[in-house]
Coordinates of N, CA and C in Angstrom, one line a residue:
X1 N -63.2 1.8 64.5 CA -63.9 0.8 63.8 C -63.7 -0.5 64.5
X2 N -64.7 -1.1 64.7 CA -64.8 -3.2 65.2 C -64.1 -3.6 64.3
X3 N -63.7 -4.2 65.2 CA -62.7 -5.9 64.2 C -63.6 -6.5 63.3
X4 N -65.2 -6.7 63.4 CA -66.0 -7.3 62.9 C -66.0 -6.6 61.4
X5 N -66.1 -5.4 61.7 CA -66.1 -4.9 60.9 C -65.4 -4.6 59.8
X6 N -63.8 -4.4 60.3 CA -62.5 -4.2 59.4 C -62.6 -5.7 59.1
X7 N -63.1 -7.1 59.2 CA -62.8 -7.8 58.6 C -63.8 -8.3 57.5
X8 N -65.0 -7.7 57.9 CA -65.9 -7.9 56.8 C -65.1 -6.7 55.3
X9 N -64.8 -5.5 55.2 CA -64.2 -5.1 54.3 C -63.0 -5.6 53.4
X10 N -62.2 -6.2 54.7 CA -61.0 -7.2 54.0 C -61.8 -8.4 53.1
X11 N -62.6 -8.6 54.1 CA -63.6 -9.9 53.1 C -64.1 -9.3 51.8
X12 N -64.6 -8.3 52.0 CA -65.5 -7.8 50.5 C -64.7 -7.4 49.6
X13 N -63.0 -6.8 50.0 CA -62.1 -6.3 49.3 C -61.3 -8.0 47.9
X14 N -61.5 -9.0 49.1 CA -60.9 -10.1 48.2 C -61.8 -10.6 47.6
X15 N -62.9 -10.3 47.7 CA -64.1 -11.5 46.9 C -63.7 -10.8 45.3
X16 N -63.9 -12.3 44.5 CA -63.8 -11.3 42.9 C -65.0 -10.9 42.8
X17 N -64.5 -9.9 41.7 CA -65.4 -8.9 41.2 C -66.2 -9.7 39.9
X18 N -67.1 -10.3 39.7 CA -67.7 -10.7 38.2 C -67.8 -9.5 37.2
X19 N -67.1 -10.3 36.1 CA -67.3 -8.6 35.0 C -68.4 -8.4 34.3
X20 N -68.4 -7.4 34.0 CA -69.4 -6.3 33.6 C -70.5 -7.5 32.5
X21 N -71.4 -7.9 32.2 CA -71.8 -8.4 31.1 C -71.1 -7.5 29.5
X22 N -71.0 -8.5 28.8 CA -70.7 -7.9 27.3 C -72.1 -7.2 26.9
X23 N -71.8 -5.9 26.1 CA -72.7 -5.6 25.2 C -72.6 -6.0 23.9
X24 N -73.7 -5.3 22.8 CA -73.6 -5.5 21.9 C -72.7 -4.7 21.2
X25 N -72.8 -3.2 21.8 CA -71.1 -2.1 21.1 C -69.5 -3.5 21.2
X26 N -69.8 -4.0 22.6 CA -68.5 -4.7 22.6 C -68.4 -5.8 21.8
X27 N -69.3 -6.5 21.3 CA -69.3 -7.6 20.6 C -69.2 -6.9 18.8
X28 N -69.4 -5.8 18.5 CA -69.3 -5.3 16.8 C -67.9 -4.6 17.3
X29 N -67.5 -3.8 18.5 CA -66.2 -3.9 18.2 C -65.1 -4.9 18.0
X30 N -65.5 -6.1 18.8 CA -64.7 -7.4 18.8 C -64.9 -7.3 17.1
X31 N -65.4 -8.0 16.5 CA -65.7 -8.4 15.3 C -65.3 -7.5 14.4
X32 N -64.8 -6.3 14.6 CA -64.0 -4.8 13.9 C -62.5 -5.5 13.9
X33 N -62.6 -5.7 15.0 CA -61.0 -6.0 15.4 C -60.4 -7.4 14.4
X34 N -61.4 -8.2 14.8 CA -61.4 -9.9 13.9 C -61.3 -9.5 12.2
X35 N -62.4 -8.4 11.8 CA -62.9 -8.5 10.8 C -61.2 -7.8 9.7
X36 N -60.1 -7.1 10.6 CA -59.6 -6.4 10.5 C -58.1 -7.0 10.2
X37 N -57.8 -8.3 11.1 CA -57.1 -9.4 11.2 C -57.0 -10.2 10.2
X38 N -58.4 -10.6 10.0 CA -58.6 -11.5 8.8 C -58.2 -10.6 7.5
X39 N -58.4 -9.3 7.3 CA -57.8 -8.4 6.0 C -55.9 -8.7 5.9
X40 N -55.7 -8.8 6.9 CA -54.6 -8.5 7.3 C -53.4 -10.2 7.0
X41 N -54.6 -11.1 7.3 CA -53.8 -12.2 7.0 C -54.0 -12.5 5.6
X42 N -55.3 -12.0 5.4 CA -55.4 -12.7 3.5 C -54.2 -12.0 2.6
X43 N -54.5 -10.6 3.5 CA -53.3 -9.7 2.8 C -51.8 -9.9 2.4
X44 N -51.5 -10.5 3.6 CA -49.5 -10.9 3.7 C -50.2 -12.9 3.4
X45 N -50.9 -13.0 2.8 CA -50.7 -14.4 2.3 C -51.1 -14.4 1.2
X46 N -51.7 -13.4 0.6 CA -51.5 -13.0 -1.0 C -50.0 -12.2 -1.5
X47 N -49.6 -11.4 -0.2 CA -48.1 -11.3 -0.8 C -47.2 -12.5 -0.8
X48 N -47.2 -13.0 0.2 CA -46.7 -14.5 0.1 C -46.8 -15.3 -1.0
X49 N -48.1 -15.5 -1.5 CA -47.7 -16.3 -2.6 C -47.4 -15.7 -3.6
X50 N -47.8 -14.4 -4.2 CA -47.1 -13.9 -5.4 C -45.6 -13.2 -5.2
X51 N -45.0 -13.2 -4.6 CA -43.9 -13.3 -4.1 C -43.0 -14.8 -4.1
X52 N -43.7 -15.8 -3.5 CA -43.4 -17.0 -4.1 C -43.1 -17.6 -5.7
X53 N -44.0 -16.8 -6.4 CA -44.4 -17.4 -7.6 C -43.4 -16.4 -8.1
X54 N -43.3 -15.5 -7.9 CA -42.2 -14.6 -8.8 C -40.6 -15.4 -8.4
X55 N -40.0 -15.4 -7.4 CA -39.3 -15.9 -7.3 C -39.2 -18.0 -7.8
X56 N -40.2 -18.6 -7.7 CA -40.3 -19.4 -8.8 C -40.0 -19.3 -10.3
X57 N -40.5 -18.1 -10.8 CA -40.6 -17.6 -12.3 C -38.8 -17.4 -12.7
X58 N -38.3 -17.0 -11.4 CA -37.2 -16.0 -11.9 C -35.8 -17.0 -12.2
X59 N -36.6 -18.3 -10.7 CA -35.6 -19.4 -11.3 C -35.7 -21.0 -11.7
X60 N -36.7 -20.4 -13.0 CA -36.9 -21.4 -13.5 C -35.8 -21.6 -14.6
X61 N -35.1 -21.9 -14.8 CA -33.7 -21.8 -16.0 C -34.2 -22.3 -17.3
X62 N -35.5 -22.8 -17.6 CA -36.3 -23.7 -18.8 C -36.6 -22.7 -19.2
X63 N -36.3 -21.5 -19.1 CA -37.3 -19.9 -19.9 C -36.1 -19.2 -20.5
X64 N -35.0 -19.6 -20.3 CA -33.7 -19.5 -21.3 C -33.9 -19.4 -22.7
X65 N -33.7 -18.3 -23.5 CA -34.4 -18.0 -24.6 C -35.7 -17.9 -25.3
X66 N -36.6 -17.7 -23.9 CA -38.1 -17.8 -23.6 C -38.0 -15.9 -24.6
X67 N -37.0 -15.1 -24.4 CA -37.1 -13.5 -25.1 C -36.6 -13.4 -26.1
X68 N -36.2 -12.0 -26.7 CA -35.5 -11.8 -27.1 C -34.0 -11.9 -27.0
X69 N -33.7 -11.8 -25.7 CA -32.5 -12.0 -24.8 C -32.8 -12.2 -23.4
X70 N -31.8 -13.2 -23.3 CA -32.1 -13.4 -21.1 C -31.2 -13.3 -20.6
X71 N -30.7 -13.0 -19.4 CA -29.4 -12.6 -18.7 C -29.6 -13.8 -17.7
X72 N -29.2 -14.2 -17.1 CA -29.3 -15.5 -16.0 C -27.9 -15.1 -15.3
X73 N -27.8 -14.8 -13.7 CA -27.6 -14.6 -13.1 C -26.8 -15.4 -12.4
X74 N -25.3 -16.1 -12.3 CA -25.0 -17.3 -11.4 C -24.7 -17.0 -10.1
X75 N -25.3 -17.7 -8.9 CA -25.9 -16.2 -8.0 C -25.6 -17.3 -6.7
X76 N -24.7 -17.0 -5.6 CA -24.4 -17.1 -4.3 C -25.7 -16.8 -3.3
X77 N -27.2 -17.1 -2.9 CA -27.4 -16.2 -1.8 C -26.5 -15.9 -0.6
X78 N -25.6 -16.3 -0.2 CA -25.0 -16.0 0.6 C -23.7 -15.4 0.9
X79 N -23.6 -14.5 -0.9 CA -22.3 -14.1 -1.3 C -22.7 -12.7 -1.3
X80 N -22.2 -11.7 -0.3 CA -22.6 -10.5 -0.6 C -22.4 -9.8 -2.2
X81 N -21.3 -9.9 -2.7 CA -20.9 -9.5 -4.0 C -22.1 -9.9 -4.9
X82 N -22.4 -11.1 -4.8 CA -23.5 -11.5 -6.2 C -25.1 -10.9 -5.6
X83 N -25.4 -10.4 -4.3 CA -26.4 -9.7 -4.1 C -26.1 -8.5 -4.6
X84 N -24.9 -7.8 -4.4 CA -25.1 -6.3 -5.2 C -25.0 -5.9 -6.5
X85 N -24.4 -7.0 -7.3 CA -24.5 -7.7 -8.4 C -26.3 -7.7 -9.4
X86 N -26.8 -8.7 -8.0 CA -28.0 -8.8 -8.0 C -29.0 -7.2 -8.4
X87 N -28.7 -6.2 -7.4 CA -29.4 -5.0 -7.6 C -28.9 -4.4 -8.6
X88 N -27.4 -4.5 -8.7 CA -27.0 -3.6 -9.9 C -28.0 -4.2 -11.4
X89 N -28.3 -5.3 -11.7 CA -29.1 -5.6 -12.4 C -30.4 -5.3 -12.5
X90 N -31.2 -5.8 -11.7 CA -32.4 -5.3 -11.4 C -32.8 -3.8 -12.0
X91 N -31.6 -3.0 -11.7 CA -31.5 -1.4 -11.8 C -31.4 -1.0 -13.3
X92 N -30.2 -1.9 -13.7 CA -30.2 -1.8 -15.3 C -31.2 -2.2 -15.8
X93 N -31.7 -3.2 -15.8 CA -33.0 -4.0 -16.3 C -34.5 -2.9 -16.4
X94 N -34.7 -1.8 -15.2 CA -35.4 -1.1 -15.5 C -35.7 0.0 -16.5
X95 N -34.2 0.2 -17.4 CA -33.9 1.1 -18.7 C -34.6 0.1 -19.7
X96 N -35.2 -1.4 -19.6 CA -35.4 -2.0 -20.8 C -37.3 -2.3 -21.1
X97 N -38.0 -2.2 -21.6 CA -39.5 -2.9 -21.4 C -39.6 -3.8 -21.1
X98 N -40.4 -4.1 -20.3 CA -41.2 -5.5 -19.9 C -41.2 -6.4 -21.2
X99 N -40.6 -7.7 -21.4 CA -40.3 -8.8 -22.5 C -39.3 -8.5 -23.0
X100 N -38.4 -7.4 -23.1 CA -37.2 -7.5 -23.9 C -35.9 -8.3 -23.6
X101 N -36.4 -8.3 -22.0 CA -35.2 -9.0 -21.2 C -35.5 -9.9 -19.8
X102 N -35.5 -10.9 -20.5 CA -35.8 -11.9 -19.4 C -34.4 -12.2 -18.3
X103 N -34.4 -11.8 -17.0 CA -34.0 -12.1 -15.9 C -33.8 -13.3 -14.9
X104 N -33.6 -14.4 -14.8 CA -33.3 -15.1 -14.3 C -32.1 -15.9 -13.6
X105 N -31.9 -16.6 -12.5 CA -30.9 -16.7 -11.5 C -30.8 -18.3 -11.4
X106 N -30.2 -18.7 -11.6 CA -28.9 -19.8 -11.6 C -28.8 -20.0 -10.0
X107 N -29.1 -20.3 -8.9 CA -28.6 -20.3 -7.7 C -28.0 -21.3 -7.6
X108 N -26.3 -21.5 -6.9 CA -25.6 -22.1 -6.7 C -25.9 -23.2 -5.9
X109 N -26.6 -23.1 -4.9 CA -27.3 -23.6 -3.5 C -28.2 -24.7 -4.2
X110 N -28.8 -24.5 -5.3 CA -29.7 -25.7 -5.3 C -29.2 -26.8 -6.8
X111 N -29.5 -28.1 -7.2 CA -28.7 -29.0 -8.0 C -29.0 -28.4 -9.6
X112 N -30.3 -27.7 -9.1 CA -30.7 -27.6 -10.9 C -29.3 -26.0 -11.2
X113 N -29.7 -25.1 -10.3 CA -28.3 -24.0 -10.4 C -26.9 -24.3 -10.5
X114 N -26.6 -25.1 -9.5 CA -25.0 -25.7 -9.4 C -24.7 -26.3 -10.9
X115 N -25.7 -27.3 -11.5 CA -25.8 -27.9 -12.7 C -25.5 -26.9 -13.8
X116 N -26.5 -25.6 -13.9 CA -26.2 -25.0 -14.6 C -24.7 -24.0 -14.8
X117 N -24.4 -23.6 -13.6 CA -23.1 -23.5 -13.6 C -22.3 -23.8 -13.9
X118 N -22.2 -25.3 -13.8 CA -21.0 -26.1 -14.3 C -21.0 -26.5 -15.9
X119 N -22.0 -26.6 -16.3 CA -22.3 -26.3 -17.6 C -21.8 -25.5 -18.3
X120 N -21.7 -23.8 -17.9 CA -20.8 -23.3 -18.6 C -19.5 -23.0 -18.1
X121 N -19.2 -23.7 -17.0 CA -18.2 -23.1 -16.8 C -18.3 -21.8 -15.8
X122 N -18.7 -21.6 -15.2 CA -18.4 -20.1 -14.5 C -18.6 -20.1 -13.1
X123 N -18.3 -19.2 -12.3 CA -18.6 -19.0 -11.1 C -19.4 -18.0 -10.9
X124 N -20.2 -18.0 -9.2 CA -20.9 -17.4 -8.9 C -20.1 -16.0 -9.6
X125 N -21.0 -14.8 -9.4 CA -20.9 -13.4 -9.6 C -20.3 -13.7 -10.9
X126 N -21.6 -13.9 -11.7 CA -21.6 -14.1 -13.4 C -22.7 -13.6 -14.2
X127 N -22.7 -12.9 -15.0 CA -23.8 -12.6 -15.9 C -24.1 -13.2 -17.2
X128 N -24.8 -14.5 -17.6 CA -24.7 -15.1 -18.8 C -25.6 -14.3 -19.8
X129 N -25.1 -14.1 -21.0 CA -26.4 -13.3 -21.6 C -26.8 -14.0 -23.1
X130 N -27.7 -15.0 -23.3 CA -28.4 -15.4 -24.2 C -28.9 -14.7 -25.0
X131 N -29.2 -15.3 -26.7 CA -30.0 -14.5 -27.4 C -31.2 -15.7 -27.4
X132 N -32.4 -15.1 -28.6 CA -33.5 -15.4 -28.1 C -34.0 -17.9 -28.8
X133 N -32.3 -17.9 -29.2 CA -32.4 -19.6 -29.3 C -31.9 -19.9 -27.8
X134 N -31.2 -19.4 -27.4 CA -30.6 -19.9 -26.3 C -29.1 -20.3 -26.3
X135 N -28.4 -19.5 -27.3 CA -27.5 -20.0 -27.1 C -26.8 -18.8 -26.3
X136 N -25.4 -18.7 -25.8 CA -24.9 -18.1 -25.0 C -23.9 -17.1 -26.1
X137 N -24.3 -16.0 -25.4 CA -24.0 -14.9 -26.4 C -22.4 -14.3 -26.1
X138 N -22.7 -13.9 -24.2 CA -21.5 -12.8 -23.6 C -21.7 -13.5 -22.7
X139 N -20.7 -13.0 -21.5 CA -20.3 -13.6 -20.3 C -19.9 -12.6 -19.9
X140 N -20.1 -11.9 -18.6 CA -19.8 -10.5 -17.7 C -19.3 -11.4 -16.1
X141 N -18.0 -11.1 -15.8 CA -18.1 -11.9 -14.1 C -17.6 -10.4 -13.8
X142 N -17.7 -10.6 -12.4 CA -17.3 -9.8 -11.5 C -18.4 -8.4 -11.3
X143 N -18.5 -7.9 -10.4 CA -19.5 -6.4 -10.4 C -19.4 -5.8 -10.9
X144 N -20.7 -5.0 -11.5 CA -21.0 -4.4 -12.3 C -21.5 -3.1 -11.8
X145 N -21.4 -1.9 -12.4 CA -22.2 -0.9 -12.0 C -23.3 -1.1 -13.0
X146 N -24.6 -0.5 -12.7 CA -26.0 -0.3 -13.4 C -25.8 0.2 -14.5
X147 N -25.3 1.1 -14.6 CA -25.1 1.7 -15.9 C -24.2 0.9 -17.0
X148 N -23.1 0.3 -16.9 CA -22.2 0.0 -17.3 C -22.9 -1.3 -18.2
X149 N -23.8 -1.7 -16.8 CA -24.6 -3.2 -17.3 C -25.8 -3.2 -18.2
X150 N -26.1 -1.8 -18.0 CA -26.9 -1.0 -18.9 C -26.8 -0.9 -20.9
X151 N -25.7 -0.4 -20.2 CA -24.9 -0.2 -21.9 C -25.0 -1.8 -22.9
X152 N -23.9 -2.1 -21.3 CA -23.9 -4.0 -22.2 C -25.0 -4.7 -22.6
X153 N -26.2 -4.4 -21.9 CA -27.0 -4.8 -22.3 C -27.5 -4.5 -23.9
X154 N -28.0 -2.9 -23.4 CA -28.5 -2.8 -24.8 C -27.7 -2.8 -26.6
X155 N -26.5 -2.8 -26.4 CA -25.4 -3.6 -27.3 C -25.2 -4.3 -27.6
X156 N -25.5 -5.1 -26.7 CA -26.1 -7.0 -26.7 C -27.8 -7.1 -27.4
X157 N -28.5 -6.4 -27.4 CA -29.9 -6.7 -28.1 C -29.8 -6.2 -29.4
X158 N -29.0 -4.7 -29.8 CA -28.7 -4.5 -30.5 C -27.9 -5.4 -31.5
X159 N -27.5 -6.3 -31.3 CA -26.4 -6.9 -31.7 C -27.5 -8.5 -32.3
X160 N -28.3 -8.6 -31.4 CA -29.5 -9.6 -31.5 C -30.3 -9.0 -32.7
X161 N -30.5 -8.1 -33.0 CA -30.9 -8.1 -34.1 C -31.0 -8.3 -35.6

């Protein structure tokens, strides 16, 4: 092969290549992809806020005697003990119907929680349990198994009657 030649190849080998024109299949798949994204963010920003708002709800401490009975929670997030605390509740709570027992957390971390705490006196990994004026009925500290918390509970509404 000529030198003229092998360098014309090297030449044609570096020149860029212009891409392909877009179709229209490629522009309705783009817009598959977009259309798919957009589901996807409305999606996790509707969990977002109702997830926000529950966690709002749960510690709002002004709904204290909003039931029949409310448990309020004086709650470390950063205390492993009052997070398993935390689920051991949760778990009892689901033996009761929706409005019989209002759930709410006291968190230590913020002024309106710390405030409430010191109010009654107690430390994190605490279960305060109100009847439906608000006044303070029982006091549970330390962990709980579900069941156990279970019992106390419904003993405690019983007893609200």
């Amino acid at each position: 092969m000529s030198k003229s030649r092998s360098k014309a190849r090297k030449a044609k080998a570096k020149a860029p290549v212009a891409p392909a024109p877009r179709t229209r299949r490629d522009m309705l798949r783009l817009g598959g992809y977009g259309a798919a994204a957009a589901v996807g963010v409305v999606g996790v920003g509707f969990w977002g806020a109702s997830s926000f708002s529950a966690y709002g709800k749960e510690h709002d401490l002004s709904r204290v005697g909003e039931a029949p009975m409310t448990v309020v929670q004086i709650h470390d997030p950063q205390c492993p003990t009052c997070t398993a605390l935390q689920k051991q509740t949760r778990a009892a709570l689901r033996d009761f119907d929706e409005g019989e027992i209002t759930y709410l957390i006291a968190d230590i971390k913020t002024p309106e929680g710390a405030a409430f705490a010191r109010k009654y006196r107690v430390p994190h990994v605490t279960l305060l349990l109100f009847d439906k004026d608000g006044e303070l009925q029982q006091t549970i500290q330390g962990l709980q198994q579900a069941s156990q918390l279970s019992e106390t509970f419904a003993s405690q509404k019983a007893a609200l009657r």
